[in-house]
Coordinates of C-alpha atoms in Angstrom, one line a residue:
M1 CA 0.0 0.0 0.0
T2 CA 1.3 3.4 -1.0
S3 CA 0.8 6.3 1.4
H4 CA 1.3 10.0 1.2
S5 CA 4.8 11.0 2.2
P6 CA 5.6 14.1 4.3
E7 CA 5.3 17.0 2.0
P8 CA 8.3 19.3 1.3
E9 CA 8.0 23.0 1.6
N10 CA 5.9 24.5 -1.2
P11 CA 8.3 26.4 -3.5
L12 CA 5.4 28.5 -4.8
A13 CA 3.6 31.2 -2.8
P14 CA 0.3 29.4 -1.8
D15 CA -1.9 32.5 -2.2
E16 CA -0.3 33.3 -5.6
A17 CA -0.6 29.7 -6.8
L18 CA -4.3 29.5 -5.8
G19 CA -4.9 32.9 -7.3
D20 CA -3.4 31.8 -10.6
L21 CA -5.6 28.7 -10.5
L22 CA -8.8 30.7 -9.9
D23 CA -7.8 32.9 -12.9
Q24 CA -7.4 29.9 -15.1
I25 CA -10.8 28.5 -14.0
A26 CA -12.5 31.9 -14.6
E27 CA -11.0 31.9 -18.1
Q28 CA -12.5 28.5 -18.8
L29 CA -15.9 29.5 -17.3
G30 CA -16.0 32.9 -19.0
S31 CA -16.9 34.4 -15.6
P32 CA -15.4 34.6 -12.1
V33 CA -15.6 31.6 -9.9
P34 CA -18.7 32.0 -7.7
A35 CA -17.8 33.3 -4.2
H36 CA -19.0 30.3 -2.3
L37 CA -16.9 28.0 -4.5
Q38 CA -13.9 30.3 -4.2
A39 CA -14.3 30.0 -0.4
A40 CA -14.4 26.2 -0.8
L41 CA -11.2 26.1 -2.9
R42 CA -9.4 28.3 -0.4
A43 CA -10.5 26.0 2.5
V44 CA -9.5 22.8 0.7
P45 CA -5.9 22.8 -0.5
R46 CA -5.7 20.6 -3.6
H47 CA -2.2 19.5 -3.0
L48 CA -3.2 17.6 0.1
F49 CA -5.2 15.2 -2.0
L50 CA -2.4 14.4 -4.5
P51 CA 0.1 11.5 -4.3
P52 CA 3.9 12.1 -4.3
T53 CA 4.0 11.0 -8.0
L54 CA 1.7 12.5 -10.6
W55 CA 1.4 11.4 -14.2
L56 CA 1.2 14.2 -16.7
R57 CA 0.3 14.1 -20.3
D58 CA 3.5 13.8 -22.4
G59 CA 2.0 15.2 -25.7
N60 CA 2.2 11.9 -27.5
G61 CA -0.9 10.2 -26.0
G62 CA 1.0 8.8 -23.0
H63 CA 2.0 10.0 -19.5
E64 CA 5.2 10.8 -17.8
P65 CA 5.8 11.0 -14.0
A66 CA 6.4 14.1 -12.0
D67 CA 7.8 13.3 -8.6
R68 CA 7.3 15.7 -5.7
E69 CA 10.8 15.0 -4.2
D70 CA 12.8 15.1 -7.4
E71 CA 10.9 17.8 -9.2
P72 CA 9.1 19.9 -6.6
D73 CA 8.6 23.0 -8.9
R74 CA 7.0 20.8 -11.6
W75 CA 4.9 18.9 -9.1
W76 CA 3.5 21.9 -7.4
R77 CA 2.8 23.8 -10.6
A78 CA 0.8 20.7 -11.8
A79 CA -1.0 20.6 -8.5
Y80 CA -2.3 24.1 -9.0
S81 CA -2.8 24.0 -12.8
D82 CA -6.2 23.7 -14.4
A83 CA -5.4 20.3 -15.8
P84 CA -6.5 16.7 -15.1
L85 CA -3.8 14.6 -13.3
V86 CA -3.6 10.9 -13.4
T87 CA -3.0 9.6 -9.9
H88 CA -3.3 5.8 -10.3
F89 CA -2.7 3.1 -12.9
T90 CA -4.2 -0.4 -13.0
E91 CA -2.7 -3.4 -14.8
S92 CA -4.9 -5.4 -17.1
S93 CA -4.8 -9.2 -17.3
D94 CA -2.6 -9.0 -20.5
G95 CA -0.1 -6.7 -18.8
D96 CA -1.2 -3.4 -20.2
R97 CA -1.3 -0.4 -17.8
F98 CA -4.1 2.1 -18.0
P99 CA -5.2 5.1 -16.0
S100 CA -7.8 4.1 -13.4
S101 CA -8.0 7.2 -11.2
S102 CA -7.3 10.9 -11.7
A103 CA -7.7 14.3 -10.2
S104 CA -10.2 16.1 -12.4
M105 CA -9.5 19.4 -14.1
P106 CA -10.4 22.0 -11.5
S107 CA -12.5 24.1 -13.9
V108 CA -14.6 20.9 -14.5
V109 CA -14.9 20.4 -10.7
V110 CA -16.2 23.9 -10.4
R111 CA -18.7 23.5 -13.3
M112 CA -20.1 20.4 -11.7
L113 CA -20.4 21.9 -8.3
R114 CA -22.0 25.0 -9.7
A115 CA -24.6 22.8 -11.6
L116 CA -25.2 20.7 -8.4
S117 CA -26.2 23.8 -6.4
A118 CA -25.3 22.0 -3.2
E119 CA -25.9 24.1 0.0
A120 CA -25.6 23.7 3.7
G121 CA -27.8 20.9 4.9
H122 CA -28.2 19.2 1.6
S123 CA -27.7 15.4 1.7
V124 CA -25.2 14.5 -1.0
L125 CA -24.1 11.2 -2.5
E126 CA -20.8 11.2 -4.5
I127 CA -20.0 8.3 -6.7
G128 CA -16.3 8.0 -7.1
T129 CA -14.2 9.3 -4.2
G130 CA -11.0 9.2 -6.1
T131 CA -8.5 11.5 -4.4
G132 CA -11.1 12.8 -1.9
F133 CA -10.7 16.4 -3.1
N134 CA -14.3 16.7 -4.4
A135 CA -15.7 15.1 -1.2
A136 CA -13.8 17.7 0.8
L137 CA -15.3 20.5 -1.2
L138 CA -18.8 19.0 -0.7
A139 CA -18.1 18.7 3.0
F140 CA -17.3 22.4 3.1
L141 CA -20.4 23.4 1.2
C142 CA -22.9 21.0 2.9
G143 CA -21.4 19.9 6.1
P144 CA -19.4 16.7 6.4
E145 CA -22.2 14.9 8.2
N146 CA -24.4 15.4 5.1
V147 CA -21.9 13.9 2.5
T148 CA -21.4 10.2 1.6
S149 CA -18.7 9.3 -0.9
L150 CA -18.2 5.9 -2.5
D151 CA -15.3 4.3 -4.3
V152 CA -14.9 0.7 -5.4
D153 CA -11.1 0.7 -5.0
P154 CA -10.0 -0.1 -1.4
E155 CA -6.5 1.5 -1.8
L156 CA -7.9 4.7 -3.2
T157 CA -10.6 4.8 -0.4
R158 CA -7.9 4.5 2.3
R159 CA -5.8 7.2 0.6
A160 CA -8.8 9.5 0.4
Q161 CA -9.7 9.0 4.1
R162 CA -6.2 9.9 5.2
A163 CA -6.2 13.0 3.0
L164 CA -9.6 14.1 4.3
K165 CA -8.4 13.6 7.9
A166 CA -5.3 15.7 7.1
C167 CA -7.6 18.4 5.6
G168 CA -9.9 18.4 8.7
R169 CA -13.0 17.5 6.7
Q170 CA -14.3 14.0 7.1
P171 CA -17.4 13.0 5.3
E172 CA -18.4 9.4 5.3
V173 CA -16.2 7.5 2.8
V174 CA -17.3 3.9 1.9
C175 CA -15.5 1.3 -0.1
A176 CA -18.4 0.0 -2.3
D177 CA -19.6 -0.4 -5.8
G178 CA -21.1 3.0 -6.7
A179 CA -23.5 1.4 -9.2
G180 CA -25.7 0.4 -6.2
G181 CA -25.7 3.9 -4.6
W182 CA -25.7 3.8 -0.8
Q183 CA -29.1 3.0 0.7
P184 CA -28.2 3.4 4.4
N185 CA -28.0 7.2 4.0
A186 CA -30.7 7.6 1.3
P187 CA -32.6 9.6 0.2
Y188 CA -30.3 12.3 -1.2
D189 CA -31.0 15.9 -2.3
R190 CA -28.1 15.7 -4.7
I191 CA -26.2 12.9 -6.5
I192 CA -22.9 13.7 -8.3
A193 CA -20.7 11.2 -10.1
T194 CA -17.0 11.6 -10.9
C195 CA -17.1 8.7 -13.4
S196 CA -19.1 8.5 -16.6
V197 CA -22.1 6.2 -17.3
R198 CA -23.8 4.9 -20.4
T199 CA -26.9 4.0 -18.4
V200 CA -27.8 5.7 -15.2
P201 CA -28.1 2.9 -12.5
L202 CA -31.6 2.6 -11.2
P203 CA -30.6 3.0 -7.5
W204 CA -29.3 6.5 -8.2
L205 CA -32.7 7.5 -9.5
E206 CA -34.5 5.7 -6.6
Q207 CA -32.3 7.2 -3.9
T208 CA -32.8 10.8 -5.1
V209 CA -35.6 12.9 -3.6
T210 CA -38.3 14.4 -5.8
G211 CA -36.9 17.7 -7.0
G212 CA -33.4 16.5 -6.3
L213 CA -30.5 17.1 -8.8
L214 CA -28.2 14.6 -10.5
V215 CA -25.0 15.7 -12.1
I216 CA -23.5 12.8 -14.1
P217 CA -20.8 12.6 -16.8
W218 CA -22.2 11.0 -19.9
D219 CA -20.6 8.4 -22.2
T220 CA -21.4 6.4 -25.3
P221 CA -19.2 3.9 -27.0
W222 CA -18.9 6.4 -29.8
C223 CA -18.2 9.5 -27.8
N224 CA -17.1 10.1 -24.1
F225 CA -18.2 13.6 -23.6
G226 CA -20.9 15.7 -22.0
M227 CA -22.5 16.2 -18.6
L228 CA -26.0 15.3 -17.6
H229 CA -27.9 17.8 -15.4
A230 CA -31.2 16.2 -14.4
T231 CA -34.0 16.8 -11.9
K232 CA -35.9 13.9 -10.3
Q233 CA -39.6 14.1 -11.2
A234 CA -42.6 13.2 -9.0
D235 CA -43.4 10.2 -11.3
G236 CA -40.0 8.6 -10.6
T237 CA -38.3 9.7 -13.8
A238 CA -35.6 12.3 -14.2
E239 CA -35.4 15.0 -16.9
G240 CA -32.5 17.2 -18.0
T241 CA -30.1 18.4 -20.5
L242 CA -26.5 17.7 -21.5
A243 CA -23.8 20.3 -21.0
P244 CA -20.8 20.5 -23.3
Y245 CA -18.0 19.7 -20.9
G246 CA -16.4 16.7 -19.2
S247 CA -14.7 13.5 -20.2
F248 CA -14.4 10.9 -17.4
M249 CA -13.4 7.3 -16.8
L250 CA -16.3 4.9 -17.2
L251 CA -18.1 3.5 -14.1
R252 CA -16.3 0.3 -13.2
A253 CA -19.5 -1.8 -13.4
Q254 CA -20.2 -0.6 -17.0
Q255 CA -16.7 -1.2 -18.3
V256 CA -16.8 -3.9 -21.0
D257 CA -14.1 -5.7 -23.0
A258 CA -15.3 -4.6 -26.4
E259 CA -12.1 -3.2 -27.9
L260 CA -11.9 -3.1 -31.6
R261 CA -9.4 -5.7 -32.7
A262 CA -6.4 -4.7 -34.9
G263 CA -7.0 -7.8 -37.0
M264 CA -10.5 -6.7 -38.1
P265 CA -12.0 -7.6 -40.5
P266 CA -11.7 -11.2 -39.4
T267 CA -10.6 -13.8 -42.0
G268 CA -13.4 -15.8 -43.6
Q269 CA -16.1 -13.1 -43.3
E270 CA -17.0 -11.6 -46.6
P271 CA -18.5 -8.1 -46.1
E272 CA -20.8 -6.1 -48.2
R273 CA -18.9 -3.4 -50.1
S274 CA -20.0 0.0 -51.3
V275 CA -18.8 3.6 -51.6
T276 CA -19.8 6.6 -49.5
A277 CA -19.6 10.3 -50.0
V278 CA -19.7 11.0 -46.2
S279 CA -16.3 11.7 -44.9
P280 CA -15.3 9.5 -41.9
W281 CA -13.8 12.7 -40.3
A282 CA -17.3 14.2 -40.4
V283 CA -18.6 11.6 -38.0
A284 CA -15.5 10.7 -36.0
G285 CA -13.3 13.8 -36.2
N286 CA -13.2 17.0 -34.2
D287 CA -17.0 17.8 -34.3
L288 CA -18.0 16.7 -30.8
D289 CA -21.6 17.8 -31.4
A290 CA -21.8 15.4 -34.3
Q291 CA -20.2 12.6 -32.3
M292 CA -22.6 13.1 -29.4
Y293 CA -25.6 13.1 -31.7
I294 CA -24.4 9.8 -33.4
G295 CA -23.4 8.2 -30.1
L296 CA -26.9 8.7 -28.6
R297 CA -28.6 7.4 -31.8
V298 CA -26.4 4.5 -32.8
P299 CA -26.2 2.5 -29.5
G300 CA -23.3 0.1 -29.0
A301 CA -21.2 1.4 -31.9
W302 CA -17.5 1.9 -31.3
H303 CA -14.9 3.5 -33.6
V304 CA -11.2 3.7 -33.8
W305 CA -8.7 5.1 -36.4
D306 CA -6.1 3.0 -37.9
T307 CA -3.2 4.2 -40.1
E308 CA -1.3 0.8 -40.2
V309 CA -3.3 -1.1 -42.9
D310 CA -2.0 -2.3 -46.2
E311 CA -5.2 -1.6 -48.2
A312 CA -5.6 2.1 -47.3
H313 CA -3.9 5.3 -46.2
T314 CA -6.3 5.7 -43.2
R315 CA -9.1 3.5 -42.0
L316 CA -12.0 4.2 -39.7
R317 CA -13.0 0.9 -38.0
L318 CA -16.5 0.5 -36.5
A319 CA -17.8 -2.4 -34.4
D320 CA -20.6 -3.5 -32.1
G321 CA -19.3 -6.3 -29.8
R322 CA -22.8 -7.4 -28.8
T323 CA -23.7 -8.5 -32.4
S324 CA -20.2 -9.1 -33.9
S325 CA -21.1 -6.5 -36.5
W326 CA -18.3 -4.4 -38.0
A327 CA -17.5 -1.9 -40.7
C328 CA -14.5 -0.2 -42.3
V329 CA -14.3 3.1 -44.1
D330 CA -11.1 3.7 -46.1
Y331 CA -9.4 6.9 -47.2
D332 CA -7.0 6.2 -50.1
G333 CA -4.7 9.2 -49.4
R334 CA -5.6 11.1 -52.5
Q335 CA -9.2 12.2 -53.0
T336 CA -11.9 13.1 -50.4
S337 CA -15.1 12.7 -52.4
A338 CA -15.6 9.0 -52.1
F339 CA -14.5 6.4 -49.5
A340 CA -14.6 2.6 -49.7
V341 CA -16.9 0.9 -47.3
A342 CA -17.0 -2.7 -46.0
Q343 CA -19.8 -3.9 -43.7
Y344 CA -20.5 -7.2 -42.1
G345 CA -23.0 -8.6 -39.6
A346 CA -26.6 -8.1 -38.4
R347 CA -26.2 -4.4 -38.2
K348 CA -25.0 -2.2 -41.1
L349 CA -23.1 0.1 -38.8
W350 CA -21.9 2.6 -41.4
D351 CA -25.5 2.9 -42.8
E352 CA -26.7 3.6 -39.2
V353 CA -24.0 6.2 -38.6
T354 CA -24.5 8.0 -41.9
R355 CA -28.3 8.2 -41.3
A356 CA -27.7 9.7 -37.9
Y357 CA -25.2 12.2 -39.4
E358 CA -27.7 13.2 -42.0
E359 CA -30.3 13.7 -39.3
Y360 CA -27.8 15.9 -37.4
V361 CA -27.1 18.1 -40.4
A362 CA -30.9 18.3 -41.3
A363 CA -31.6 19.4 -37.7
G364 CA -29.2 22.3 -38.0
R365 CA -26.2 20.7 -36.4
P366 CA -27.5 20.9 -32.8
G367 CA -25.0 21.4 -30.0
V368 CA -24.6 19.0 -27.2
H369 CA -26.6 21.4 -24.9
R370 CA -29.7 21.1 -27.2
H371 CA -30.3 17.4 -26.2
R372 CA -33.0 16.7 -23.7
L373 CA -32.7 13.4 -21.9
R374 CA -35.4 11.6 -19.9
L375 CA -34.5 8.7 -17.6
I376 CA -37.2 6.2 -17.1
P377 CA -37.1 3.3 -14.6
D378 CA -37.2 0.1 -16.5
G379 CA -37.0 -3.1 -14.5
R380 CA -33.6 -3.3 -12.9
S381 CA -32.2 -0.4 -14.9
T382 CA -33.2 2.9 -16.6
R383 CA -34.2 3.5 -20.1
L384 CA -33.2 6.7 -22.0
E385 CA -35.4 8.9 -24.2
V386 CA -33.6 11.6 -26.2
S387 CA -35.0 14.6 -28.0
V388 CA -33.8 17.8 -29.6
P389 CA -36.5 20.4 -29.3
A390 CA -36.9 22.6 -32.4

């Protein structure tokens, strides 16, 4: 078990470092940080919740370490920068290491707390304790006796408990699968998740009071982006909108082994072949509004880019692990008016994606914020209804 080591002297002026961070957050928000959240950030030093080694993005899709003992200036600047920081890696069964916990970008933390509208006396359930930083902010805003925080990882739970004790704010932190909520302290006025979901677990809805708010990062296999702001209705449903910010790790209970295989298409499967005028970059490029629209309307569809294929300059691979359906869309490296398509399986994935994209264009290219979501209890889970009002 790794523990927080005694911290060296901060080489940065604390007030100056926090002031710089507040300025960075305000720039992202387009307005000053609300006074009550400024007070929370001043009362809860972020560095107390960070491990001695942080993993920073290296600019090449990976991460490199920043050690507090060896590189104090770099570590402290990262601690008070408006950036996400990977704090923990997990090793998969095949030996690959992947980020499994992180300290969220502070401006996203502020956006979520602002949307949550949590006040003194509100009962709050947090799904995903992580470092404990967000739980400490909630304890400042609502009172520690009103905050329950869950994390499925026992090591992270212990670290967070120690950091919360050092900070002097100790909400109830429980090592448990957040998908089940936490019935002993229910019902809750507010539920906030620091992990994304593809389906809102039914207990979250059931454990929220009528009129209560849920702030939950959203995810589809096609696009991990967006934040659900929803209000619990008297009929047991919840209604809300998506906000265009936030990209979080998926709730552990909803993680599935459905990676697209490098060997696709599999040998022996003869696909249907055609040509499309829809650019693969239009549906899987930098247009997150288009990606979210497609992700909500083509359930289960994944995509990944591949530049190491013999038959094409660049290939967009699509798949649905549940039906073994797949598709490939190839760019030949020369012209951008026609792209070769191969599709196989019960679902014609590229046809579904292009239909959704054409609907998106016909609807005036609605932004993420235009979507209205309705969560409906459905047996042991929830069902999603999506609309884009005219």
